[in-house]
Coordinates of C-alpha atoms and ligand atoms in Angstrom, one line a residue:
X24 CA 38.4 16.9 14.9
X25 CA 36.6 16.0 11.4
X26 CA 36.4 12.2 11.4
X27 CA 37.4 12.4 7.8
X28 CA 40.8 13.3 8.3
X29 CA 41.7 9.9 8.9
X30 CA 41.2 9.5 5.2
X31 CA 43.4 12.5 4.4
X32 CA 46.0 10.8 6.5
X33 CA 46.1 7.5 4.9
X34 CA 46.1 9.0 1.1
X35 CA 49.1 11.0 1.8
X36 CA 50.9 8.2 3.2
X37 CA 49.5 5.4 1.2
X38 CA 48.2 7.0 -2.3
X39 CA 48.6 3.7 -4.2
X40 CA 47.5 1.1 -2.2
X41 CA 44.2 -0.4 -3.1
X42 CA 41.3 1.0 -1.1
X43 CA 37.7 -0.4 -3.0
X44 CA 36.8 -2.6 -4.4
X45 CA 33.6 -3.7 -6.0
X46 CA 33.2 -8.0 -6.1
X47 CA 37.3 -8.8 -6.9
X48 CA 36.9 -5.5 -9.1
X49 CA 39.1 -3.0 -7.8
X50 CA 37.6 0.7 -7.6
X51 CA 40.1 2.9 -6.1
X52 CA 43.3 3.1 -4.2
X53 CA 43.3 5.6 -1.1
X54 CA 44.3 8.3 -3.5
X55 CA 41.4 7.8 -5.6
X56 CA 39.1 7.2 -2.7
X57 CA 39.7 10.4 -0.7
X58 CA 40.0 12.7 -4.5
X59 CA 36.9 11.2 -5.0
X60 CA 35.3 11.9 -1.3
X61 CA 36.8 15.4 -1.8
X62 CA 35.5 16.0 -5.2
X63 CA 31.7 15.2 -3.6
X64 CA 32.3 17.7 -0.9
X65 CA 33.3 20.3 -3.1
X66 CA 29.7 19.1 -5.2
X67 CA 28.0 19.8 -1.8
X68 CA 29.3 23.1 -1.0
X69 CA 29.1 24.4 -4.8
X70 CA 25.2 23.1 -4.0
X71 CA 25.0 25.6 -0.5
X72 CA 25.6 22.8 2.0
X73 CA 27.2 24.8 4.8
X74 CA 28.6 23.0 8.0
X75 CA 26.1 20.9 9.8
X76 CA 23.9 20.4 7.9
X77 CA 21.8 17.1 7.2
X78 CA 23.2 14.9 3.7
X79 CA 20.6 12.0 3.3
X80 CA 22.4 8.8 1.7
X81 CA 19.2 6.6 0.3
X82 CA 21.2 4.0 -1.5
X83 CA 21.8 0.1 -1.9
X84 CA 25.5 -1.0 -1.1
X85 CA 28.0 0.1 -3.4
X86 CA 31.4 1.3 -4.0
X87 CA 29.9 5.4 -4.4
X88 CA 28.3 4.7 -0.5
X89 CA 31.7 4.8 1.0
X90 CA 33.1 8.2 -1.2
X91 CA 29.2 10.0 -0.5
X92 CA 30.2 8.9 3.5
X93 CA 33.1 9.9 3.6
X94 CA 32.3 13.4 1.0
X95 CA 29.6 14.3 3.9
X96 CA 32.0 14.5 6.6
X97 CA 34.9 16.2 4.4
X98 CA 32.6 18.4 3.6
X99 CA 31.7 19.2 7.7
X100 CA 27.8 18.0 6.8
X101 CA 26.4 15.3 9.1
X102 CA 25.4 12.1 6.8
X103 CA 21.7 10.8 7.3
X104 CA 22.2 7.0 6.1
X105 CA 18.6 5.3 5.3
X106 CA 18.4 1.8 5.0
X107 CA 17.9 1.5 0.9
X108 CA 15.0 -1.3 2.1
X109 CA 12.7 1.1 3.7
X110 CA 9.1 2.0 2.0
X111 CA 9.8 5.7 0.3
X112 CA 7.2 7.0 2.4
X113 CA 9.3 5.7 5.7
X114 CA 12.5 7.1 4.0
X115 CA 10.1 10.3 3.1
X116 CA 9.3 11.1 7.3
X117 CA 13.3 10.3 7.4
X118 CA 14.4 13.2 5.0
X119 CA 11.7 15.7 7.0
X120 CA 12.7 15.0 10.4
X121 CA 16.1 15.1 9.8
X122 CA 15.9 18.4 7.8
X123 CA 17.9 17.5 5.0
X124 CA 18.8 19.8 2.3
X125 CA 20.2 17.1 -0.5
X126 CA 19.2 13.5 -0.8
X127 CA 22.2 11.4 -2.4
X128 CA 20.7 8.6 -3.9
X129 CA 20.1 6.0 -7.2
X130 CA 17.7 6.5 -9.8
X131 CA 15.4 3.8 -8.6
X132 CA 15.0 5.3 -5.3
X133 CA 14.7 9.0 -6.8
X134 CA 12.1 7.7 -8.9
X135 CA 10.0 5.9 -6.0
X136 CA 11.1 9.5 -3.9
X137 CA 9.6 12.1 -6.5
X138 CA 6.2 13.7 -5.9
X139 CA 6.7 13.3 -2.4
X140 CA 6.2 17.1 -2.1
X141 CA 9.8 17.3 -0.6
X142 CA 12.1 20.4 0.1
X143 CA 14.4 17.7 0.0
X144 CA 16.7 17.8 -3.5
X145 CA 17.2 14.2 -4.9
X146 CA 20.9 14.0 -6.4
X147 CA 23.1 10.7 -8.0
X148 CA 26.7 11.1 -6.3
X149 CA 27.7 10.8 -9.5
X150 CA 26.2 14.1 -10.7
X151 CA 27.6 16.0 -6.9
X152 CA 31.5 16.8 -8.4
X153 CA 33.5 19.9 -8.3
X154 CA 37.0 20.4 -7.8
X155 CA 37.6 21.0 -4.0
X156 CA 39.2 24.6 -3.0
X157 CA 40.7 23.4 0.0
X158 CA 42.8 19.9 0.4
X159 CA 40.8 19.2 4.0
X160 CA 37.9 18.1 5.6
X161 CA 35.8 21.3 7.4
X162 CA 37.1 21.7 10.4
X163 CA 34.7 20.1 13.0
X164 CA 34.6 20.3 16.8
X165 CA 34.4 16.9 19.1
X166 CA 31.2 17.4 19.8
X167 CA 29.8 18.3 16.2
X168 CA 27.2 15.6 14.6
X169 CA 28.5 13.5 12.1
X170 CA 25.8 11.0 11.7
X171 CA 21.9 11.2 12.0
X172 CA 21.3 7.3 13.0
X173 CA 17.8 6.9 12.3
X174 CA 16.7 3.6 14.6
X175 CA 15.0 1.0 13.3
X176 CA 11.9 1.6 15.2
X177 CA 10.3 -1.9 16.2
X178 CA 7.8 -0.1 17.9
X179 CA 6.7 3.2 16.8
X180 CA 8.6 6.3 14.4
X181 CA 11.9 6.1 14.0
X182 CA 14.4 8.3 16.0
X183 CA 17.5 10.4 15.0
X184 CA 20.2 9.3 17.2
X185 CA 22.8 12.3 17.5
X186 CA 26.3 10.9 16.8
X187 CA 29.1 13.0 16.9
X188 CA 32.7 13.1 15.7
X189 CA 33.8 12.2 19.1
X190 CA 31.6 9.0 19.4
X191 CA 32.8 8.1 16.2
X192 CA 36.6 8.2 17.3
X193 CA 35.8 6.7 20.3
X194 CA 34.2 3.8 19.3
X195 CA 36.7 3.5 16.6
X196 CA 39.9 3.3 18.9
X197 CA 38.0 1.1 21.7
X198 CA 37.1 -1.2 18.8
X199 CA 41.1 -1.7 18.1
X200 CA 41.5 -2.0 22.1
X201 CA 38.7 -4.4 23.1
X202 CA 37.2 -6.2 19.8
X203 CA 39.7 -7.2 16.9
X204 CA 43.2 -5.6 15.8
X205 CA 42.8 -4.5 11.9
X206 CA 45.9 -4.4 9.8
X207 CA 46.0 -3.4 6.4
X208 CA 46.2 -6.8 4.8
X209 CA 42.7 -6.7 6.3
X210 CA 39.7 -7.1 4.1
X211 CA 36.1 -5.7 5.3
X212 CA 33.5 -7.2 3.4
X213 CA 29.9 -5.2 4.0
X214 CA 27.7 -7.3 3.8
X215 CA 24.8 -5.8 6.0
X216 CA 23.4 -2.6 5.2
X217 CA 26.1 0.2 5.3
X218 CA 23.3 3.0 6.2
X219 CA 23.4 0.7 9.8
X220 CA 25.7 -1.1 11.3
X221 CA 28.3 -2.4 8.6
X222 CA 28.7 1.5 7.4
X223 CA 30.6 2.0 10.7
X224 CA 33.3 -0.2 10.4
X225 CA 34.7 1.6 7.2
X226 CA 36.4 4.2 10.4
X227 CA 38.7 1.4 11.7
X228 CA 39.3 0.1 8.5
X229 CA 40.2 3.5 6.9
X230 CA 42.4 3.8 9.9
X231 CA 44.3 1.3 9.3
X232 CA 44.3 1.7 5.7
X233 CA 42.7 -2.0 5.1
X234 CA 40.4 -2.6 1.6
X235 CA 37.0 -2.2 1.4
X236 CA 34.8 -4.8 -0.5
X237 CA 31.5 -4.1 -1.5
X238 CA 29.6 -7.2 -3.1
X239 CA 28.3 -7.1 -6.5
X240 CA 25.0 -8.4 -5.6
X241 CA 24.8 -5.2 -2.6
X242 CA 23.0 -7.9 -0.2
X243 CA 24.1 -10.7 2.2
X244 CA 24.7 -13.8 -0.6
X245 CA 26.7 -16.7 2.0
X246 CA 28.3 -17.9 -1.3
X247 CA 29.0 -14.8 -2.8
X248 CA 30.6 -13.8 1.0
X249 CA 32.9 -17.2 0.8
X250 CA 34.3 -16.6 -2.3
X251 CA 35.0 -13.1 -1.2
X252 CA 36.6 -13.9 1.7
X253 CA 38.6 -16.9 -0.1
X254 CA 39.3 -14.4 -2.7
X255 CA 40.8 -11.6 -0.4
X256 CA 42.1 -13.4 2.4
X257 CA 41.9 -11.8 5.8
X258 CA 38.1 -11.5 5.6
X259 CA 36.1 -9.3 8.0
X260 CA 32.5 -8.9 8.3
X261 CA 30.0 -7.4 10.9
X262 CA 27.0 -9.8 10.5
X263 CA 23.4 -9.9 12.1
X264 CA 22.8 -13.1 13.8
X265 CA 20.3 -14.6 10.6
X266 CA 23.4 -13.8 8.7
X267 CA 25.8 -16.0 10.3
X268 CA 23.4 -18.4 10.8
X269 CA 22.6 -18.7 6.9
X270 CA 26.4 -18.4 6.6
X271 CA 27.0 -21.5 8.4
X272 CA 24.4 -23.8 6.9
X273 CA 25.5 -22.6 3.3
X274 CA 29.3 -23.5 3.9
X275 CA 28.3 -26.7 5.6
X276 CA 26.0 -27.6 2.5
X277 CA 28.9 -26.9 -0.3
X278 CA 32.0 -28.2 2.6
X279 CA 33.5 -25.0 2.5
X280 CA 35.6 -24.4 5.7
X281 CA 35.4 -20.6 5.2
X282 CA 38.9 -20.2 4.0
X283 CA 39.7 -16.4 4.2
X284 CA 37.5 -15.6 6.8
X285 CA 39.4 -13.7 9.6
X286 CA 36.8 -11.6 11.7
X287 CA 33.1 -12.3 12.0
X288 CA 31.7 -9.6 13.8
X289 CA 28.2 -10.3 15.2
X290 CA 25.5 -8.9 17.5
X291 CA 22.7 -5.9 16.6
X292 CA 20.5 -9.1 18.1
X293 CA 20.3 -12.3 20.2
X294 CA 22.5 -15.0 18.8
X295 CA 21.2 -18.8 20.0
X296 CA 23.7 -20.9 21.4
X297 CA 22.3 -23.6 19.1
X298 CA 23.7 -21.0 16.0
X299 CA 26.6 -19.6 17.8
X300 CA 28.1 -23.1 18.8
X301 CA 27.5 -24.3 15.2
X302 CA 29.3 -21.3 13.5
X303 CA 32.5 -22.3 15.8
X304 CA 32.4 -25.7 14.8
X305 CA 32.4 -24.8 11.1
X306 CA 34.5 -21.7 11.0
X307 CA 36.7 -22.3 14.0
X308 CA 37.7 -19.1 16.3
X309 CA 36.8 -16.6 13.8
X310 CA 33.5 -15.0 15.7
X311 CA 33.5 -12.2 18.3
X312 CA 30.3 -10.9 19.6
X313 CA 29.4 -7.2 19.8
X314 CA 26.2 -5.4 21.9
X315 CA 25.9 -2.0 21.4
X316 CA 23.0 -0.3 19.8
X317 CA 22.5 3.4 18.1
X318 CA 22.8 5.3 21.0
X319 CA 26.0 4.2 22.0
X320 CA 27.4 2.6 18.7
X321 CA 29.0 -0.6 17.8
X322 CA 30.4 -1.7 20.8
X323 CA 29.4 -1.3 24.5
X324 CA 30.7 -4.9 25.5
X325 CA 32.0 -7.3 23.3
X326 CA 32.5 -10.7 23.3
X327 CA 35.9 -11.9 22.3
X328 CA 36.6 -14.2 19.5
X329 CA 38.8 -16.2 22.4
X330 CA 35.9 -16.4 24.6
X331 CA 33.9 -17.6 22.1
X332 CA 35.8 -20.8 21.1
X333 CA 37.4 -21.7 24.2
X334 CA 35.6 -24.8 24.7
X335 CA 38.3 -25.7 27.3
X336 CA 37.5 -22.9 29.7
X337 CA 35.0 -24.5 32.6
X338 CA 32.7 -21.3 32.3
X339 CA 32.4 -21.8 28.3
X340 CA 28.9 -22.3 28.1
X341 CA 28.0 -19.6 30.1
X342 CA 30.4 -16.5 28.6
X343 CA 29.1 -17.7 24.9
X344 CA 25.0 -16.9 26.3
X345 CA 27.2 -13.5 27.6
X346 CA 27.4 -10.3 25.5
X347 CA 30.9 -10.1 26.7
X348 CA 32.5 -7.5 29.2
X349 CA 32.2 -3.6 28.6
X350 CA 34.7 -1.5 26.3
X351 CA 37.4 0.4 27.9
X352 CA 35.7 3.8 26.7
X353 CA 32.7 3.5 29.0
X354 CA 31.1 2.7 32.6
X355 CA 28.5 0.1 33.0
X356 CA 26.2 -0.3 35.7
X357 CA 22.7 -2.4 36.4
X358 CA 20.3 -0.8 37.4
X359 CA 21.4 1.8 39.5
X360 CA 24.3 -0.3 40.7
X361 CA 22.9 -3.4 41.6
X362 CA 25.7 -6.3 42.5
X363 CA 27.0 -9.1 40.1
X364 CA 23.9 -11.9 39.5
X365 CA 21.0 -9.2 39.7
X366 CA 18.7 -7.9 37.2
X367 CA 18.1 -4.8 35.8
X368 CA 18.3 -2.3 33.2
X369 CA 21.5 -2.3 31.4
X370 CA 22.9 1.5 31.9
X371 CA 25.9 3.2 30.3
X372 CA 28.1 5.8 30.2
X373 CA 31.2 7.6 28.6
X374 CA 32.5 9.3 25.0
X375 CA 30.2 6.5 23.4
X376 CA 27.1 7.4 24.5
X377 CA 24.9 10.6 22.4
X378 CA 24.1 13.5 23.4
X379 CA 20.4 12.7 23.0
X380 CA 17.8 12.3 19.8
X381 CA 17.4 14.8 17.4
X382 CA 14.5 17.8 18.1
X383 CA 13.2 15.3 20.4
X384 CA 13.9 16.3 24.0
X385 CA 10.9 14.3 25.7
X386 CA 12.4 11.0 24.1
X387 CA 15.8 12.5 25.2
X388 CA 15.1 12.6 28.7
X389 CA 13.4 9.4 28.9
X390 CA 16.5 7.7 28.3
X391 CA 19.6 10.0 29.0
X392 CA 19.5 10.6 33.0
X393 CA 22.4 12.3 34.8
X394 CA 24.8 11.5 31.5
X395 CA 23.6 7.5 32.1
X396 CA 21.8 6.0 29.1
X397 CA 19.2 3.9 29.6
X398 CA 19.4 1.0 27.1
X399 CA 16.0 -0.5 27.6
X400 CA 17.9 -3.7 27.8
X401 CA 17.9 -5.9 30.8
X402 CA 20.9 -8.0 31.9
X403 CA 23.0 -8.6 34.6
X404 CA 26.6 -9.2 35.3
X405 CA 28.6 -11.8 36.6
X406 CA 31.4 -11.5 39.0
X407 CA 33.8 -11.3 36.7
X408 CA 32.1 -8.6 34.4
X409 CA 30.7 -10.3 32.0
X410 CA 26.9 -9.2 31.2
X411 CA 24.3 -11.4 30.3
X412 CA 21.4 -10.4 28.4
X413 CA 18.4 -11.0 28.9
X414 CA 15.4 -8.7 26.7
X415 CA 14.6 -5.8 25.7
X416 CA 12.8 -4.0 28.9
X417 CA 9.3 -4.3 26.9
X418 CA 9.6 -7.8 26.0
X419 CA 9.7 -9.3 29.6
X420 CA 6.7 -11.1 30.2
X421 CA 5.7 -11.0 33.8
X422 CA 3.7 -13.9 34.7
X423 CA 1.8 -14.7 37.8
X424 CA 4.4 -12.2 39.1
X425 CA 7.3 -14.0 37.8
X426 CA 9.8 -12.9 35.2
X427 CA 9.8 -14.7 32.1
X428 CA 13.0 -13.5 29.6
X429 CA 11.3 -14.7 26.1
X430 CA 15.2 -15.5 24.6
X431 CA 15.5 -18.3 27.3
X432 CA 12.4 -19.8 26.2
X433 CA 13.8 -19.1 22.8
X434 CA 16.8 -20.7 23.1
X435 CA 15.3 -24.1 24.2
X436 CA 12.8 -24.0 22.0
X437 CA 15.3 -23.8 19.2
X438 CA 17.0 -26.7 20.6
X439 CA 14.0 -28.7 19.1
X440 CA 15.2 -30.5 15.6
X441 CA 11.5 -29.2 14.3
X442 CA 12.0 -25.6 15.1
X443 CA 14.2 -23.6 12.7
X444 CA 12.9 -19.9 14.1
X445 CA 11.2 -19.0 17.7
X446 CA 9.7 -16.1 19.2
X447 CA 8.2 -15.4 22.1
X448 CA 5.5 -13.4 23.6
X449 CA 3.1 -12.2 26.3
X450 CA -0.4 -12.7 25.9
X451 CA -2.8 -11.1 28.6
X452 CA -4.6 -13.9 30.7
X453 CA -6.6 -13.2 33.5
X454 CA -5.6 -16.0 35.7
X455 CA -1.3 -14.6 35.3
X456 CA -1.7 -11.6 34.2
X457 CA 0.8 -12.4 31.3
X458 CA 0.9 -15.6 29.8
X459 CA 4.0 -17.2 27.4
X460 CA 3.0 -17.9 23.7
X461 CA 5.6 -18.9 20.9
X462 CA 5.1 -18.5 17.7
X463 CA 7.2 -21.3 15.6
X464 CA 8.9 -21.4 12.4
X465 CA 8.9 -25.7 11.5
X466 CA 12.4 -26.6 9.9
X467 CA 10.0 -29.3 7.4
X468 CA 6.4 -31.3 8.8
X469 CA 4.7 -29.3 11.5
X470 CA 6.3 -30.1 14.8
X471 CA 3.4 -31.5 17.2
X472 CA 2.6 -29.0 19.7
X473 CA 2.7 -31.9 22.6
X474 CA 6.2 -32.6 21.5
X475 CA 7.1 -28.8 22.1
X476 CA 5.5 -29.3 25.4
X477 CA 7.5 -32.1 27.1
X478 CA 11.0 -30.3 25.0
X479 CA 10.2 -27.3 27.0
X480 CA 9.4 -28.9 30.4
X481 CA 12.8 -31.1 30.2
X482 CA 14.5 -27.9 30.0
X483 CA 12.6 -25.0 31.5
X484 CA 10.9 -23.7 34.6
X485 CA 7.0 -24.9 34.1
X486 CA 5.9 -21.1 34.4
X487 CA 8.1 -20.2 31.6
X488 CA 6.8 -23.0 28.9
X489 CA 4.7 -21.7 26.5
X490 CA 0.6 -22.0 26.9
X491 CA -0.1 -22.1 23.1
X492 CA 2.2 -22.8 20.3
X493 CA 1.5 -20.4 16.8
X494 CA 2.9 -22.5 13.6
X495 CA 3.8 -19.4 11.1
X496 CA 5.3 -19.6 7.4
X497 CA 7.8 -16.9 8.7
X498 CA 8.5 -14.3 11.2
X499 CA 7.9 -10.6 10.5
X500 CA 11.3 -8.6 10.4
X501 CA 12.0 -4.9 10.2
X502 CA 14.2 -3.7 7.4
X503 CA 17.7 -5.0 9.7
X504 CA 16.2 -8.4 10.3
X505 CA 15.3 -7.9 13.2
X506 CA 11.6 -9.9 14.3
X507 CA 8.9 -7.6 15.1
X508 CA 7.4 -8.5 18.1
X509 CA 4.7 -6.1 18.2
X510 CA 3.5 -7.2 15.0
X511 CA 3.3 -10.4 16.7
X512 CA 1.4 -9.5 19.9
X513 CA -1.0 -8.2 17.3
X514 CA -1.6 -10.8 16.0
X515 CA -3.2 -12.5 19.2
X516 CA -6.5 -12.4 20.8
X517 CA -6.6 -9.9 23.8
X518 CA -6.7 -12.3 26.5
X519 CA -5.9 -15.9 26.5
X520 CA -8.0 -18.7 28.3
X521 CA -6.9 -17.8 31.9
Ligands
AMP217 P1 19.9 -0.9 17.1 O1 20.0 0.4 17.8 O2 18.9 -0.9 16.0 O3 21.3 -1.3 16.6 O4 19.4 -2.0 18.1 C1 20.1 -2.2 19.3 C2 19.5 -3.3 20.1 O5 19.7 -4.6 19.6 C3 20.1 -3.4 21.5 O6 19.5 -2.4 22.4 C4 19.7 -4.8 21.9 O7 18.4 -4.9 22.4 C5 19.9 -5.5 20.6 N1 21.3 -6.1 20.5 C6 22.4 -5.5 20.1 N2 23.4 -6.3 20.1 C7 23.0 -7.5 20.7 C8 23.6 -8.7 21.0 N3 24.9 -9.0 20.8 N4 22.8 -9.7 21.6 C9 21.5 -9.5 21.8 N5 20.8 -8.3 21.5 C10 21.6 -7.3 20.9

């Protein structure tokens, strides 16, 4: 089945009910949206796009993102989103990996694009419009590709992760079983990238034949957000954790409760408790917690929003430092089935996971064994089947043969008044092996490393507190916020003093 469809559906049954909008402008009803999507398919074909293949979307948020999405699919070609921040030369490799045969994107980006020596054609989806033959998507199997999910590479090229129509309907229905209900007063707001995560959630929301509300500024603005969501009512919004963090000092600044805000979705990264426990207290049971990562999109556990605010419940504290329980639409296992409270990789299984990376079978194998897929997380679960977190496999610092899990020095570290951001890495020493260095973020003076020192030992193992402290202006972030950690353990001197 063609993903699309759904968007057929909901304009035969709902023609007139508003769809887009763009700020509190609105755009298009569902009528207008899927003539529109239609109308760019018919563009693609009359351009030679035949059925699978590769549709690059190089744009900035905007109402035209969601019809080009949508025209792909209708169309049967699988959409290559590419986060509008990237260097042209990064979205350059992008377009040649992936093959693509027509580029949709803005005339900024076409300009930067040009003279790149690409087979690639550069197109505004303004200029891709014919009237469409047929009044259906291209028919598509289960396991056709509908999405090229190029990841954000925090170490090394990026990779095409292979989603197919079936993921895409799978993680869309789990998402109405396990994460949030969405009804079509509902109001998704995209305020993250829509080439990454945010771009998924238009499915459920199409689904249930909610609006769509792209900002006028087409980046995260908290103010611009709140008004939204005042504006709208019913607010939804899938947020990185800076995001909501930034989201909650804003409202507390200007005393805005968050009026309108229904859903904030967060995850894609670790969320502090420090952050998480303020956004409750200022937007009250509104935040549910996602983990899930391009491989096996949007959700493989979630968090709910009831788990999150629940300050009653005696195991609170613990479920909020959880990524929540798995989804109903896959199999979870540590390791290779390790028992609750023990470490290990994070592996998963079911309709949610990809069939592997595109024209890359050595990375393929590395991390798809016997259907499993290896996350390259490590967590563990608890009795009741909630999974903690812990790193990412190649961020565990092994110290004088210990583990050290840099977000738990993290998260204490943050708990410091004079620390705003925290990251934490391994430095080689030859007395340990590895040894724990953080490099700081102040929130005004310079915090005194001593200080740090005696904060970390009230709270923390002493082989986990950091050996040297790095004061920095700012931490280095890929193009989804994400910190860089390699760029970090650059930055350091080979081997520490031992
Ligand atoms: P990406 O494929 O770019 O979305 O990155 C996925 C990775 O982000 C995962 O493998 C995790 O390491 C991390 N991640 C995703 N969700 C969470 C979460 N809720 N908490 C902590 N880390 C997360």
């Amino acid at each position: 089945m063609n993903i699309a469809l759904w968007l057929l559906r909901m304009a035969q049954v709902q023609t007139n009910r508003a769809a887009v909008f763009h700020g509190h402008c609105p755009v298009a009803d569902y009528g207008g949206f899927h003539t529109r999507a239609a109308q760019i398919a018919a563009g693609l074909k009359a351009r030679g796009t035949k059925p699978g293949d590769r549709v690059a979307l190089f744009m900035d948020n905007n109402p035209d993102y969601l019809m080009a999405l949508f025209g792909c699919w209708y169309a049967g070609a699988v959409a290559v989103p590419i986060n509008a921040r990237l260097h042209a030369k990064e979205a350059a490799w992008i377009l040649e990996d992936a093959g693509a045969r027509i580029c949709l994107t803005s005339a900024a980006q076409m300009a930067a694009l040009e003279g790149g020596g690409m087979t690639c054609r550069m197109l505004a989806p303004s200029d891709v419009s014919s009237t469409p033959v047929h009044d259906a998507p291209t028919r598509r199997a289960p396991d056709d590709l509908a999405w090229l999910f190029y990841t954000s590479g925090t170490t090394g090229r990026p990779k095409g992760v292979q989603i197919t129509h079936r993921m895409l309907a799978a993680m869309t229905l789990s998402y109405l079983s396990d994460v949030d209900e969405v009804t079509a007063g509902d109001a998704t707001i995209y305020a993250a990238p829509m080439s990454h995560g945010a771009g998924l959630y238009s499915l459920v929301h199409v689904l249930r034949g909610a609006r769509h509300v792209v900002p006028v500024s087409g980046r995260f603005d908290p103010g611009e957000i709140l008004d939204l969501a005042a504006h709208f009512g019913r607010g939804h919004l899938f947020a990185a954790p800076t995001m909501v963090k930034r989201l909650t000092a804003h409202a507390r600044a200007q005393g805005l409760p968050g009026t309108g805000l229904r859903s904030v979705i967060y995850g894609g990264g670790p969320m502090y408790l420090a952050d998480i426990t303020e956004a409750v207290e200022q937007f009250g049971p509104v935040l549910i917690q996602i983990y899930g990562q391009g491989e096996a999109p949007m959700a493989i556990t979630a968090l709910s929003r009831a788990d999150v605010a629940d300050r009653a419940h005696p195991r609170w504290r613990d479920r909020l430092g959880s990524v929540g329980r798995a989804q109903s639409m896959v199999e979870l296992r540590i390791g290779d089935g390790l028992p609750p409270g023990e470490m290990g990789e994070i592996m998963v299984r079911g309709d949610l996971v990809m069939p592997g990376y595109w024209q890359n079978a050595a990375a393929t194998s590395q991390t798809l064994r016997d259907g499993w897929l290896r996350t390259g997380d490590i967590g563990r679960l608890d009795a009741d089947g909630y999974l903690t977190l812990m790193d990412r496999s190649k961020d565990m610092i092994v110290s004088g043969g210990q583990n050290i899990y840099p977000r738990e020095v993290e998260d204490v570290l943050l708990r410091h008044p004079g620390v705003a951001q925290a990251s934490v890495v391994g430095r080689a020493s030859d007395a340990w092996g590895e040894e724990v260095v953080a490099f700081v973020v102040a929130t005004g003076d310079p915090p005194d490393p001593a200080d740090l020192d005696v904060h970390c030992l009230s709270q923390m193992a002493r082989f986990k507190r950091p050996k040297a402290y790095i004061l920095v202006g700012d931490l280095p972030r890929n193009a989804y916020g994400k910190v860089l950690k390699s760029e970090l353990r650059a930055r350091l001197p080979q081997t520490g003093p031992g």
